[in-house]
Amino acid sequence: MIFSGNAVATEGGGNSYTLGVETNYSGLMFGDGFHVLLYYSHYEASHNMDNAGNDNAKFAYFKSQSNSVAARLTYVWPGVKWFGASVETRTALPLVSLDVDLGIARPSPLGPLDKGGSITGIGDLQFAPILLGWHSGSLHQTAGIEGFIPIGDYNVNNNVNIGRHYYQIAPMYAVTWLSNDVQLSAKFRYAFNGKNSSTNYRSGNEFTLEYSGGYQFTQNLSLGLNGYIYRQTTDDKANGVIVNGDGNRGSVNAIGPYMTYNFTPELKVIAKLQSEFDARNRSRGTRLWIQSKIPF
């Protein structure tokens, strides 16, 4: 989810990939067949940080809030093995409501220039044509290529957009360790961003580490910590020129608690809270997740 302007990292300071979505059981691939997962995410932020980690003086005021619901469809191909691994194809599409209150600071006597807005619509399509999953005792691993296809709502003249209007491709590797009621997971992802043809802006490449660790206290209840580390590794460029002289490289960390509850053997719900800190060139806020696999 993005708003317009070049004062923050990547174009508009957002991401195609929603940070913190795959912290838990990320290396664990489902069994053969078709699976449906549902995700709800709420994010709000009242701070936008500059390159030094201070509130961005370019903004007279800032507040952002989003709510999204996404369905992920997964198919693990029955009887298919490549390099000793199961083979999965997945896709996900979000419906997003985004509200941004943003004012660009201007010299007196001029008041702030309003660049906020609200929008509800479809986001970009996430697609992973081939993922490979290995399982050996307590160790589960998944690797492959995923990306985004820019079909989300986007208008170059809007202050606020949901789609990002460029392709992204990202190799990923995830690992999960399940043993003696302990769950440890990590997902590593490196994203290459394409150019926005409407603005001639290319956002920098992005590295993300998502993680979780927890303990199963009862047959139904697990508790633990989850979070993420995000680093933009290359500069933003507009018309081939490095933006703002420093490339607007963004970074942020997040951590918080999670709870997993098994309502039935087929219905498991994960609730996660992620509080951001040490943000640079992007917003600093809090994210809530509710995630579940739908039995059918």
PDB file of C-alpha atoms in Angstrom:
ATOM      1  CA  MET A   1       0.000   0.000   0.000  1.00  0.00           C
ATOM      2  CA  ILE A   2       1.540   3.319  -1.039  1.00  0.00           C
ATOM      3  CA  PHE A   3       1.032   7.063  -1.076  1.00  0.00           C
ATOM      4  CA  SER A   4       2.626   9.379  -3.612  1.00  0.00           C
ATOM      5  CA  GLY A   5       5.812  11.375  -3.172  1.00  0.00           C
ATOM      6  CA  ASN A   6       9.561  10.682  -3.051  1.00  0.00           C
ATOM      7  CA  ALA A   7      10.279  11.685   0.549  1.00  0.00           C
ATOM      8  CA  VAL A   8      10.450   8.104   1.805  1.00  0.00           C
ATOM      9  CA  ALA A   9      12.123   4.843   0.823  1.00  0.00           C
ATOM     10  CA  THR A  10      10.984   2.919  -2.243  1.00  0.00           C
ATOM     11  CA  GLU A  11       8.426   4.796  -4.290  1.00  0.00           C
ATOM     12  CA  GLY A  12       5.883   6.066  -1.778  1.00  0.00           C
ATOM     13  CA  GLY A  13       7.559   4.210   1.090  1.00  0.00           C
ATOM     14  CA  GLY A  14       5.540   1.003   0.704  1.00  0.00           C
ATOM     15  CA  ASN A  15       6.240  -2.574  -0.300  1.00  0.00           C
ATOM     16  CA  SER A  16       4.737  -5.032  -2.753  1.00  0.00           C
ATOM     17  CA  TYR A  17       5.358  -7.742  -0.149  1.00  0.00           C
ATOM     18  CA  THR A  18       3.617  -7.088   3.169  1.00  0.00           C
ATOM     19  CA  LEU A  19       6.214  -7.334   5.923  1.00  0.00           C
ATOM     20  CA  GLY A  20       5.574  -9.917   8.631  1.00  0.00           C
ATOM     21  CA  VAL A  21       3.123 -12.097   6.748  1.00  0.00           C
ATOM     22  CA  GLU A  22       5.192 -15.324   6.830  1.00  0.00           C
ATOM     23  CA  THR A  23       6.821 -15.439  10.247  1.00  0.00           C
ATOM     24  CA  ASN A  24       5.311 -18.742  11.446  1.00  0.00           C
ATOM     25  CA  TYR A  25       5.747 -22.231   9.953  1.00  0.00           C
ATOM     26  CA  SER A  26       7.182 -20.609   6.830  1.00  0.00           C
ATOM     27  CA  GLY A  27       9.332 -23.630   5.904  1.00  0.00           C
ATOM     28  CA  LEU A  28       6.467 -26.108   6.268  1.00  0.00           C
ATOM     29  CA  MET A  29       4.740 -27.123   3.037  1.00  0.00           C
ATOM     30  CA  PHE A  30       1.234 -28.600   3.166  1.00  0.00           C
ATOM     31  CA  GLY A  31       0.372 -32.100   1.975  1.00  0.00           C
ATOM     32  CA  ASP A  32      -0.690 -32.959  -1.544  1.00  0.00           C
ATOM     33  CA  GLY A  33      -3.730 -31.198  -2.948  1.00  0.00           C
ATOM     34  CA  PHE A  34      -5.526 -27.853  -2.765  1.00  0.00           C
ATOM     35  CA  HIS A  35      -5.405 -25.546   0.284  1.00  0.00           C
ATOM     36  CA  VAL A  36      -6.938 -22.142   1.091  1.00  0.00           C
ATOM     37  CA  LEU A  37      -5.586 -19.679   3.654  1.00  0.00           C
ATOM     38  CA  LEU A  38      -7.112 -16.390   4.799  1.00  0.00           C
ATOM     39  CA  TYR A  39      -5.189 -13.398   6.155  1.00  0.00           C
ATOM     40  CA  TYR A  40      -6.399 -10.243   7.879  1.00  0.00           C
ATOM     41  CA  SER A  41      -3.943  -7.407   8.548  1.00  0.00           C
ATOM     42  CA  HIS A  42      -4.359  -4.065  10.302  1.00  0.00           C
ATOM     43  CA  TYR A  43      -1.514  -1.540  10.189  1.00  0.00           C
ATOM     44  CA  GLU A  44      -1.374   1.964  11.610  1.00  0.00           C
ATOM     45  CA  ALA A  45       1.428   4.487  11.964  1.00  0.00           C
ATOM     46  CA  SER A  46       1.628   8.071  13.194  1.00  0.00           C
ATOM     47  CA  HIS A  47       5.373   8.516  12.587  1.00  0.00           C
ATOM     48  CA  ASN A  48       7.335   8.688   9.354  1.00  0.00           C
ATOM     49  CA  MET A  49      11.078   8.644   9.832  1.00  0.00           C
ATOM     50  CA  ASP A  50      13.882  10.300   7.852  1.00  0.00           C
ATOM     51  CA  ASN A  51      17.325   8.967   6.908  1.00  0.00           C
ATOM     52  CA  ALA A  52      18.603   9.588  10.472  1.00  0.00           C
ATOM     53  CA  GLY A  53      15.675   7.877  12.157  1.00  0.00           C
ATOM     54  CA  ASN A  54      13.975  11.109  13.258  1.00  0.00           C
ATOM     55  CA  ASP A  55      10.457  12.276  12.445  1.00  0.00           C
ATOM     56  CA  ASN A  56      10.570  13.458   8.844  1.00  0.00           C
ATOM     57  CA  ALA A  57      10.645  17.287   8.775  1.00  0.00           C
ATOM     58  CA  LYS A  58       9.282  17.230   5.208  1.00  0.00           C
ATOM     59  CA  PHE A  59       5.896  16.225   6.612  1.00  0.00           C
ATOM     60  CA  ALA A  60       3.817  18.703   8.615  1.00  0.00           C
ATOM     61  CA  TYR A  61       1.622  15.818   9.742  1.00  0.00           C
ATOM     62  CA  PHE A  62       1.393  12.113   9.016  1.00  0.00           C
ATOM     63  CA  LYS A  63      -0.921   9.257   9.854  1.00  0.00           C
ATOM     64  CA  SER A  64      -1.566   6.057   7.946  1.00  0.00           C
ATOM     65  CA  GLN A  65      -4.005   3.218   8.522  1.00  0.00           C
ATOM     66  CA  SER A  66      -4.763   0.168   6.413  1.00  0.00           C
ATOM     67  CA  ASN A  67      -6.938  -2.923   6.656  1.00  0.00           C
ATOM     68  CA  SER A  68      -6.584  -5.809   4.256  1.00  0.00           C
ATOM     69  CA  VAL A  69      -8.057  -9.246   3.703  1.00  0.00           C
ATOM     70  CA  ALA A  70      -6.247 -11.694   1.441  1.00  0.00           C
ATOM     71  CA  ALA A  71      -6.873 -15.224   0.223  1.00  0.00           C
ATOM     72  CA  ARG A  72      -3.943 -17.478  -0.620  1.00  0.00           C
ATOM     73  CA  LEU A  73      -4.578 -20.474  -2.856  1.00  0.00           C
ATOM     74  CA  THR A  74      -2.017 -23.274  -2.734  1.00  0.00           C
ATOM     75  CA  TYR A  75      -1.729 -26.460  -4.751  1.00  0.00           C
ATOM     76  CA  VAL A  76       0.827 -29.142  -3.872  1.00  0.00           C
ATOM     77  CA  TRP A  77       1.141 -31.406  -6.891  1.00  0.00           C
ATOM     78  CA  PRO A  78       0.262 -35.026  -5.946  1.00  0.00           C
ATOM     79  CA  GLY A  79       2.984 -37.557  -6.661  1.00  0.00           C
ATOM     80  CA  VAL A  80       5.379 -34.952  -8.116  1.00  0.00           C
ATOM     81  CA  LYS A  81       8.941 -34.855  -6.750  1.00  0.00           C
ATOM     82  CA  TRP A  82      11.796 -32.639  -7.974  1.00  0.00           C
ATOM     83  CA  PHE A  83      15.225 -33.056  -6.406  1.00  0.00           C
ATOM     84  CA  GLY A  84      13.563 -35.045  -3.618  1.00  0.00           C
ATOM     85  CA  ALA A  85      11.148 -32.190  -2.858  1.00  0.00           C
ATOM     86  CA  SER A  86       7.403 -31.711  -3.061  1.00  0.00           C
ATOM     87  CA  VAL A  87       6.281 -29.121  -5.640  1.00  0.00           C
ATOM     88  CA  GLU A  88       3.845 -26.306  -4.846  1.00  0.00           C
ATOM     89  CA  THR A  89       2.185 -23.516  -6.837  1.00  0.00           C
ATOM     90  CA  ARG A  90       0.582 -20.617  -4.956  1.00  0.00           C
ATOM     91  CA  THR A  91      -1.116 -17.298  -5.555  1.00  0.00           C
ATOM     92  CA  ALA A  92      -2.599 -14.599  -3.307  1.00  0.00           C
ATOM     93  CA  LEU A  93      -4.719 -11.498  -3.871  1.00  0.00           C
ATOM     94  CA  PRO A  94      -5.588  -8.824  -1.265  1.00  0.00           C
ATOM     95  CA  LEU A  95      -8.524  -6.469  -0.854  1.00  0.00           C
ATOM     96  CA  VAL A  96      -7.221  -3.305   0.828  1.00  0.00           C
ATOM     97  CA  SER A  97      -8.697  -0.234   2.506  1.00  0.00           C
ATOM     98  CA  LEU A  98      -6.082   2.513   2.930  1.00  0.00           C
ATOM     99  CA  ASP A  99      -6.419   5.899   4.638  1.00  0.00           C
ATOM    100  CA  VAL A 100      -3.492   8.355   4.664  1.00  0.00           C
ATOM    101  CA  ASP A 101      -3.460  11.781   6.363  1.00  0.00           C
ATOM    102  CA  LEU A 102      -0.364  13.526   4.999  1.00  0.00           C
ATOM    103  CA  GLY A 103       0.736  17.141   4.717  1.00  0.00           C
ATOM    104  CA  ILE A 104       3.902  18.398   3.020  1.00  0.00           C
ATOM    105  CA  ALA A 105       5.484  21.188   5.076  1.00  0.00           C
ATOM    106  CA  ARG A 106       5.804  24.566   3.334  1.00  0.00           C
ATOM    107  CA  PRO A 107       7.325  27.908   4.415  1.00  0.00           C
ATOM    108  CA  SER A 108       5.143  30.420   6.271  1.00  0.00           C
ATOM    109  CA  PRO A 109       2.647  31.872   5.508  1.00  0.00           C
ATOM    110  CA  LEU A 110       1.773  28.892   3.318  1.00  0.00           C
ATOM    111  CA  GLY A 111       0.053  26.041   5.116  1.00  0.00           C
ATOM    112  CA  PRO A 112       0.816  22.333   4.604  1.00  0.00           C
ATOM    113  CA  LEU A 113       0.164  20.897   1.158  1.00  0.00           C
ATOM    114  CA  ASP A 114      -2.367  18.084   1.554  1.00  0.00           C
ATOM    115  CA  LYS A 115      -1.213  14.834  -0.064  1.00  0.00           C
ATOM    116  CA  GLY A 116      -3.486  12.447   1.806  1.00  0.00           C
ATOM    117  CA  GLY A 117      -6.429  10.407   0.678  1.00  0.00           C
ATOM    118  CA  SER A 118      -8.442   7.216   1.066  1.00  0.00           C
ATOM    119  CA  ILE A 119      -8.934   4.280  -1.267  1.00  0.00           C
ATOM    120  CA  THR A 120     -10.363   0.756  -1.229  1.00  0.00           C
ATOM    121  CA  GLY A 121      -9.538  -1.770  -3.913  1.00  0.00           C
ATOM    122  CA  ILE A 122      -7.573  -4.753  -5.127  1.00  0.00           C
ATOM    123  CA  GLY A 123      -3.831  -5.020  -4.561  1.00  0.00           C
ATOM    124  CA  ASP A 124      -1.185  -6.579  -6.781  1.00  0.00           C
ATOM    125  CA  LEU A 125      -1.275 -10.338  -7.424  1.00  0.00           C
ATOM    126  CA  GLN A 126       1.349 -12.446  -5.690  1.00  0.00           C
ATOM    127  CA  PHE A 127       2.365 -15.535  -7.671  1.00  0.00           C
ATOM    128  CA  ALA A 128       4.838 -18.340  -7.029  1.00  0.00           C
ATOM    129  CA  PRO A 129       4.819 -20.793  -9.967  1.00  0.00           C
ATOM    130  CA  ILE A 130       7.184 -23.340  -8.404  1.00  0.00           C
ATOM    131  CA  LEU A 131       8.215 -23.806  -4.786  1.00  0.00           C
ATOM    132  CA  LEU A 132      10.141 -26.850  -3.580  1.00  0.00           C
ATOM    133  CA  GLY A 133       9.577 -28.334  -0.119  1.00  0.00           C
ATOM    134  CA  TRP A 134      11.849 -30.781   1.714  1.00  0.00           C
ATOM    135  CA  HIS A 135      10.888 -32.590   4.924  1.00  0.00           C
ATOM    136  CA  SER A 136      13.276 -34.585   7.103  1.00  0.00           C
ATOM    137  CA  GLY A 137      12.169 -35.388  10.626  1.00  0.00           C
ATOM    138  CA  SER A 138      11.861 -32.135  12.564  1.00  0.00           C
ATOM    139  CA  LEU A 139      13.376 -30.031   9.746  1.00  0.00           C
ATOM    140  CA  HIS A 140      11.199 -28.517   7.010  1.00  0.00           C
ATOM    141  CA  GLN A 141      12.532 -26.328   4.175  1.00  0.00           C
ATOM    142  CA  THR A 142      10.953 -24.438   1.289  1.00  0.00           C
ATOM    143  CA  ALA A 143      12.738 -22.599  -1.528  1.00  0.00           C
ATOM    144  CA  GLY A 144      11.753 -21.014  -4.818  1.00  0.00           C
ATOM    145  CA  ILE A 145      10.866 -17.855  -6.683  1.00  0.00           C
ATOM    146  CA  GLU A 146       7.878 -15.647  -5.933  1.00  0.00           C
ATOM    147  CA  GLY A 147       6.838 -12.286  -7.263  1.00  0.00           C
ATOM    148  CA  PHE A 148       4.130  -9.711  -7.893  1.00  0.00           C
ATOM    149  CA  ILE A 149       2.129  -8.928 -11.016  1.00  0.00           C
ATOM    150  CA  PRO A 150       0.916  -5.279 -11.061  1.00  0.00           C
ATOM    151  CA  ILE A 151      -2.839  -5.676 -11.447  1.00  0.00           C
ATOM    152  CA  GLY A 152      -3.723  -3.605  -8.352  1.00  0.00           C
ATOM    153  CA  ASP A 153      -5.616  -0.314  -8.399  1.00  0.00           C
ATOM    154  CA  TYR A 154      -3.251   2.455  -9.518  1.00  0.00           C
ATOM    155  CA  ASN A 155      -3.617   5.945 -10.972  1.00  0.00           C
ATOM    156  CA  VAL A 156      -0.542   8.127 -11.375  1.00  0.00           C
ATOM    157  CA  ASN A 157      -2.626  11.212 -10.559  1.00  0.00           C
ATOM    158  CA  ASN A 158      -3.867   9.871  -7.210  1.00  0.00           C
ATOM    159  CA  ASN A 159      -2.206  10.835  -3.922  1.00  0.00           C
ATOM    160  CA  VAL A 160      -2.870   7.348  -2.560  1.00  0.00           C
ATOM    161  CA  ASN A 161      -2.588   4.058  -4.435  1.00  0.00           C
ATOM    162  CA  ILE A 162      -2.902   0.391  -3.544  1.00  0.00           C
ATOM    163  CA  GLY A 163      -1.093  -1.136  -6.526  1.00  0.00           C
ATOM    164  CA  ARG A 164       2.578  -0.333  -7.149  1.00  0.00           C
ATOM    165  CA  HIS A 165       2.499  -0.455 -10.976  1.00  0.00           C
ATOM    166  CA  TYR A 166       5.679  -2.484 -11.407  1.00  0.00           C
ATOM    167  CA  TYR A 167       6.714  -6.121 -11.395  1.00  0.00           C
ATOM    168  CA  GLN A 168       8.711  -7.701  -8.607  1.00  0.00           C
ATOM    169  CA  ILE A 169      10.616 -11.007  -8.536  1.00  0.00           C
ATOM    170  CA  ALA A 170      12.074 -12.479  -5.353  1.00  0.00           C
ATOM    171  CA  PRO A 171      14.016 -15.677  -4.598  1.00  0.00           C
ATOM    172  CA  MET A 172      13.182 -17.017  -1.139  1.00  0.00           C
ATOM    173  CA  TYR A 173      14.248 -19.693   1.331  1.00  0.00           C
ATOM    174  CA  ALA A 174      12.333 -20.654   4.478  1.00  0.00           C
ATOM    175  CA  VAL A 175      13.070 -23.136   7.249  1.00  0.00           C
ATOM    176  CA  THR A 176      11.001 -24.474  10.159  1.00  0.00           C
ATOM    177  CA  TRP A 177      12.117 -26.651  13.066  1.00  0.00           C
ATOM    178  CA  LEU A 178       9.393 -28.544  14.967  1.00  0.00           C
ATOM    179  CA  SER A 179      10.526 -30.665  17.904  1.00  0.00           C
ATOM    180  CA  ASN A 180       9.386 -31.358  21.475  1.00  0.00           C
ATOM    181  CA  ASP A 181       6.665 -28.670  21.377  1.00  0.00           C
ATOM    182  CA  VAL A 182       9.165 -26.044  20.105  1.00  0.00           C
ATOM    183  CA  GLN A 183       8.605 -24.129  16.845  1.00  0.00           C
ATOM    184  CA  LEU A 184      11.388 -22.097  15.210  1.00  0.00           C
ATOM    185  CA  SER A 185      10.962 -20.530  11.763  1.00  0.00           C
ATOM    186  CA  ALA A 186      12.747 -18.074   9.474  1.00  0.00           C
ATOM    187  CA  LYS A 187      12.125 -16.858   5.935  1.00  0.00           C
ATOM    188  CA  PHE A 188      14.772 -15.081   3.858  1.00  0.00           C
ATOM    189  CA  ARG A 189      13.645 -13.092   0.830  1.00  0.00           C
ATOM    190  CA  TYR A 190      15.469 -10.817  -1.651  1.00  0.00           C
ATOM    191  CA  ALA A 191      13.296  -8.744  -3.981  1.00  0.00           C
ATOM    192  CA  PHE A 192      14.232  -7.163  -7.318  1.00  0.00           C
ATOM    193  CA  ASN A 193      11.868  -4.329  -8.258  1.00  0.00           C
ATOM    194  CA  GLY A 194      11.000  -3.242 -11.772  1.00  0.00           C
ATOM    195  CA  LYS A 195      10.477   0.311 -12.992  1.00  0.00           C
ATOM    196  CA  ASN A 196       7.192   2.180 -12.681  1.00  0.00           C
ATOM    197  CA  SER A 197       6.565   3.129 -16.310  1.00  0.00           C
ATOM    198  CA  SER A 198       4.190   5.951 -15.327  1.00  0.00           C
ATOM    199  CA  THR A 199       6.725   7.778 -13.139  1.00  0.00           C
ATOM    200  CA  ASN A 200      10.059   6.422 -14.472  1.00  0.00           C
ATOM    201  CA  TYR A 201      10.896   5.578 -10.847  1.00  0.00           C
ATOM    202  CA  ARG A 202      12.736   2.384  -9.870  1.00  0.00           C
ATOM    203  CA  SER A 203      12.561   1.397  -6.217  1.00  0.00           C
ATOM    204  CA  GLY A 204      15.642  -0.199  -4.680  1.00  0.00           C
ATOM    205  CA  ASN A 205      16.019  -3.916  -4.061  1.00  0.00           C
ATOM    206  CA  GLU A 206      14.829  -5.236  -0.698  1.00  0.00           C
ATOM    207  CA  PHE A 207      15.999  -7.891   1.780  1.00  0.00           C
ATOM    208  CA  THR A 208      13.567  -9.282   4.349  1.00  0.00           C
ATOM    209  CA  LEU A 209      14.055 -11.732   7.204  1.00  0.00           C
ATOM    210  CA  GLU A 210      10.873 -12.876   8.963  1.00  0.00           C
ATOM    211  CA  TYR A 211      11.127 -15.053  12.066  1.00  0.00           C
ATOM    212  CA  SER A 212       9.270 -16.662  14.949  1.00  0.00           C
ATOM    213  CA  GLY A 213       9.942 -18.920  17.904  1.00  0.00           C
ATOM    214  CA  GLY A 214       7.458 -20.405  20.340  1.00  0.00           C
ATOM    215  CA  TYR A 215       6.362 -23.226  22.598  1.00  0.00           C
ATOM    216  CA  GLN A 216       3.230 -25.387  22.600  1.00  0.00           C
ATOM    217  CA  PHE A 217       1.915 -25.170  26.179  1.00  0.00           C
ATOM    218  CA  THR A 218      -1.184 -27.334  25.673  1.00  0.00           C
ATOM    219  CA  GLN A 219      -2.611 -29.470  22.911  1.00  0.00           C
ATOM    220  CA  ASN A 220      -4.391 -26.394  21.553  1.00  0.00           C
ATOM    221  CA  LEU A 221      -2.336 -23.367  22.654  1.00  0.00           C
ATOM    222  CA  SER A 222       1.081 -22.122  21.520  1.00  0.00           C
ATOM    223  CA  LEU A 223       2.729 -18.825  22.473  1.00  0.00           C
ATOM    224  CA  GLY A 224       5.880 -17.123  21.236  1.00  0.00           C
ATOM    225  CA  LEU A 225       7.584 -14.172  19.589  1.00  0.00           C
ATOM    226  CA  ASN A 226       7.616 -13.123  15.937  1.00  0.00           C
ATOM    227  CA  GLY A 227       8.964 -10.245  13.880  1.00  0.00           C
ATOM    228  CA  TYR A 228      10.990  -9.112  10.899  1.00  0.00           C
ATOM    229  CA  ILE A 229      14.095  -7.287   9.731  1.00  0.00           C
ATOM    230  CA  TYR A 230      13.825  -5.213   6.550  1.00  0.00           C
ATOM    231  CA  ARG A 231      16.673  -3.556   4.646  1.00  0.00           C
ATOM    232  CA  GLN A 232      16.627  -1.763   1.293  1.00  0.00           C
ATOM    233  CA  THR A 233      19.963  -2.678  -0.275  1.00  0.00           C
ATOM    234  CA  THR A 234      20.128  -0.464  -3.396  1.00  0.00           C
ATOM    235  CA  ASP A 235      19.169   3.128  -4.173  1.00  0.00           C
ATOM    236  CA  ASP A 236      15.883   4.468  -5.458  1.00  0.00           C
ATOM    237  CA  LYS A 237      16.324   6.104  -8.850  1.00  0.00           C
ATOM    238  CA  ALA A 238      14.076   8.586 -10.671  1.00  0.00           C
ATOM    239  CA  ASN A 239      14.823   9.081 -14.367  1.00  0.00           C
ATOM    240  CA  GLY A 240      18.070   7.201 -13.745  1.00  0.00           C
ATOM    241  CA  VAL A 241      19.245   9.613 -11.006  1.00  0.00           C
ATOM    242  CA  ILE A 242      19.708   8.597  -7.356  1.00  0.00           C
ATOM    243  CA  VAL A 243      16.837  10.065  -5.335  1.00  0.00           C
ATOM    244  CA  ASN A 244      17.565  12.714  -2.662  1.00  0.00           C
ATOM    245  CA  GLY A 245      21.310  12.129  -3.006  1.00  0.00           C
ATOM    246  CA  ASP A 246      21.231   9.180  -0.604  1.00  0.00           C
ATOM    247  CA  GLY A 247      18.939   6.765  -2.462  1.00  0.00           C
ATOM    248  CA  ASN A 248      16.181   6.878   0.172  1.00  0.00           C
ATOM    249  CA  ARG A 249      17.235   3.469   1.478  1.00  0.00           C
ATOM    250  CA  GLY A 250      14.637   2.255   3.949  1.00  0.00           C
ATOM    251  CA  SER A 251      15.017  -0.042   6.932  1.00  0.00           C
ATOM    252  CA  VAL A 252      12.924  -1.166   9.878  1.00  0.00           C
ATOM    253  CA  ASN A 253      12.769  -3.888  12.523  1.00  0.00           C
ATOM    254  CA  ALA A 254       9.742  -5.343  14.296  1.00  0.00           C
ATOM    255  CA  ILE A 255       9.002  -7.750  17.128  1.00  0.00           C
ATOM    256  CA  GLY A 256       5.964  -8.838  19.128  1.00  0.00           C
ATOM    257  CA  PRO A 257       4.018 -11.769  20.580  1.00  0.00           C
ATOM    258  CA  TYR A 258       2.005 -14.389  18.775  1.00  0.00           C
ATOM    259  CA  MET A 259      -0.590 -16.951  19.791  1.00  0.00           C
ATOM    260  CA  THR A 260      -1.688 -20.068  17.929  1.00  0.00           C
ATOM    261  CA  TYR A 261      -4.920 -21.811  18.898  1.00  0.00           C
ATOM    262  CA  ASN A 262      -6.281 -25.058  17.485  1.00  0.00           C
ATOM    263  CA  PHE A 263     -10.073 -24.849  17.553  1.00  0.00           C
ATOM    264  CA  THR A 264     -10.328 -28.225  15.799  1.00  0.00           C
ATOM    265  CA  PRO A 265      -7.716 -30.500  14.193  1.00  0.00           C
ATOM    266  CA  GLU A 266      -8.574 -28.810  10.872  1.00  0.00           C
ATOM    267  CA  LEU A 267      -8.930 -25.201  12.068  1.00  0.00           C
ATOM    268  CA  LYS A 268      -5.869 -23.394  13.448  1.00  0.00           C
ATOM    269  CA  VAL A 269      -5.788 -19.622  13.964  1.00  0.00           C
ATOM    270  CA  ILE A 270      -2.658 -17.510  14.446  1.00  0.00           C
ATOM    271  CA  ALA A 271      -2.840 -14.015  15.971  1.00  0.00           C
ATOM    272  CA  LYS A 272       0.320 -11.886  15.720  1.00  0.00           C
ATOM    273  CA  LEU A 273       1.310  -8.407  16.870  1.00  0.00           C
ATOM    274  CA  GLN A 274       4.380  -6.677  15.389  1.00  0.00           C
ATOM    275  CA  SER A 275       5.683  -3.382  16.764  1.00  0.00           C
ATOM    276  CA  GLU A 276       8.187  -1.560  14.544  1.00  0.00           C
ATOM    277  CA  PHE A 277      11.338   0.245  15.723  1.00  0.00           C
ATOM    278  CA  ASP A 278      14.580   1.694  14.297  1.00  0.00           C
ATOM    279  CA  ALA A 279      12.810   2.839  11.124  1.00  0.00           C
ATOM    280  CA  ARG A 280      14.673   4.818   8.461  1.00  0.00           C
ATOM    281  CA  ASN A 281      13.083   6.494   5.411  1.00  0.00           C
ATOM    282  CA  ARG A 282       9.680   4.927   6.043  1.00  0.00           C
ATOM    283  CA  SER A 283       6.793   4.781   8.505  1.00  0.00           C
ATOM    284  CA  ARG A 284       7.081   3.311  12.003  1.00  0.00           C
ATOM    285  CA  GLY A 285       3.929   1.634  13.228  1.00  0.00           C
ATOM    286  CA  THR A 286       2.216  -1.467  14.561  1.00  0.00           C
ATOM    287  CA  ARG A 287       0.735  -4.383  12.649  1.00  0.00           C
ATOM    288  CA  LEU A 288      -1.857  -6.948  13.735  1.00  0.00           C
ATOM    289  CA  TRP A 289      -2.380 -10.242  11.893  1.00  0.00           C
ATOM    290  CA  ILE A 290      -5.109 -12.889  12.065  1.00  0.00           C
ATOM    291  CA  GLN A 291      -4.289 -15.891   9.882  1.00  0.00           C
ATOM    292  CA  SER A 292      -6.006 -19.229   9.333  1.00  0.00           C
ATOM    293  CA  LYS A 293      -6.122 -22.225   7.044  1.00  0.00           C
ATOM    294  CA  ILE A 294      -9.673 -22.883   5.911  1.00  0.00           C
ATOM    295  CA  PRO A 295     -10.800 -26.530   6.276  1.00  0.00           C
ATOM    296  CA  PHE A 296     -12.862 -28.035   3.451  1.00  0.00           C
TER     297      PHE A 296
END
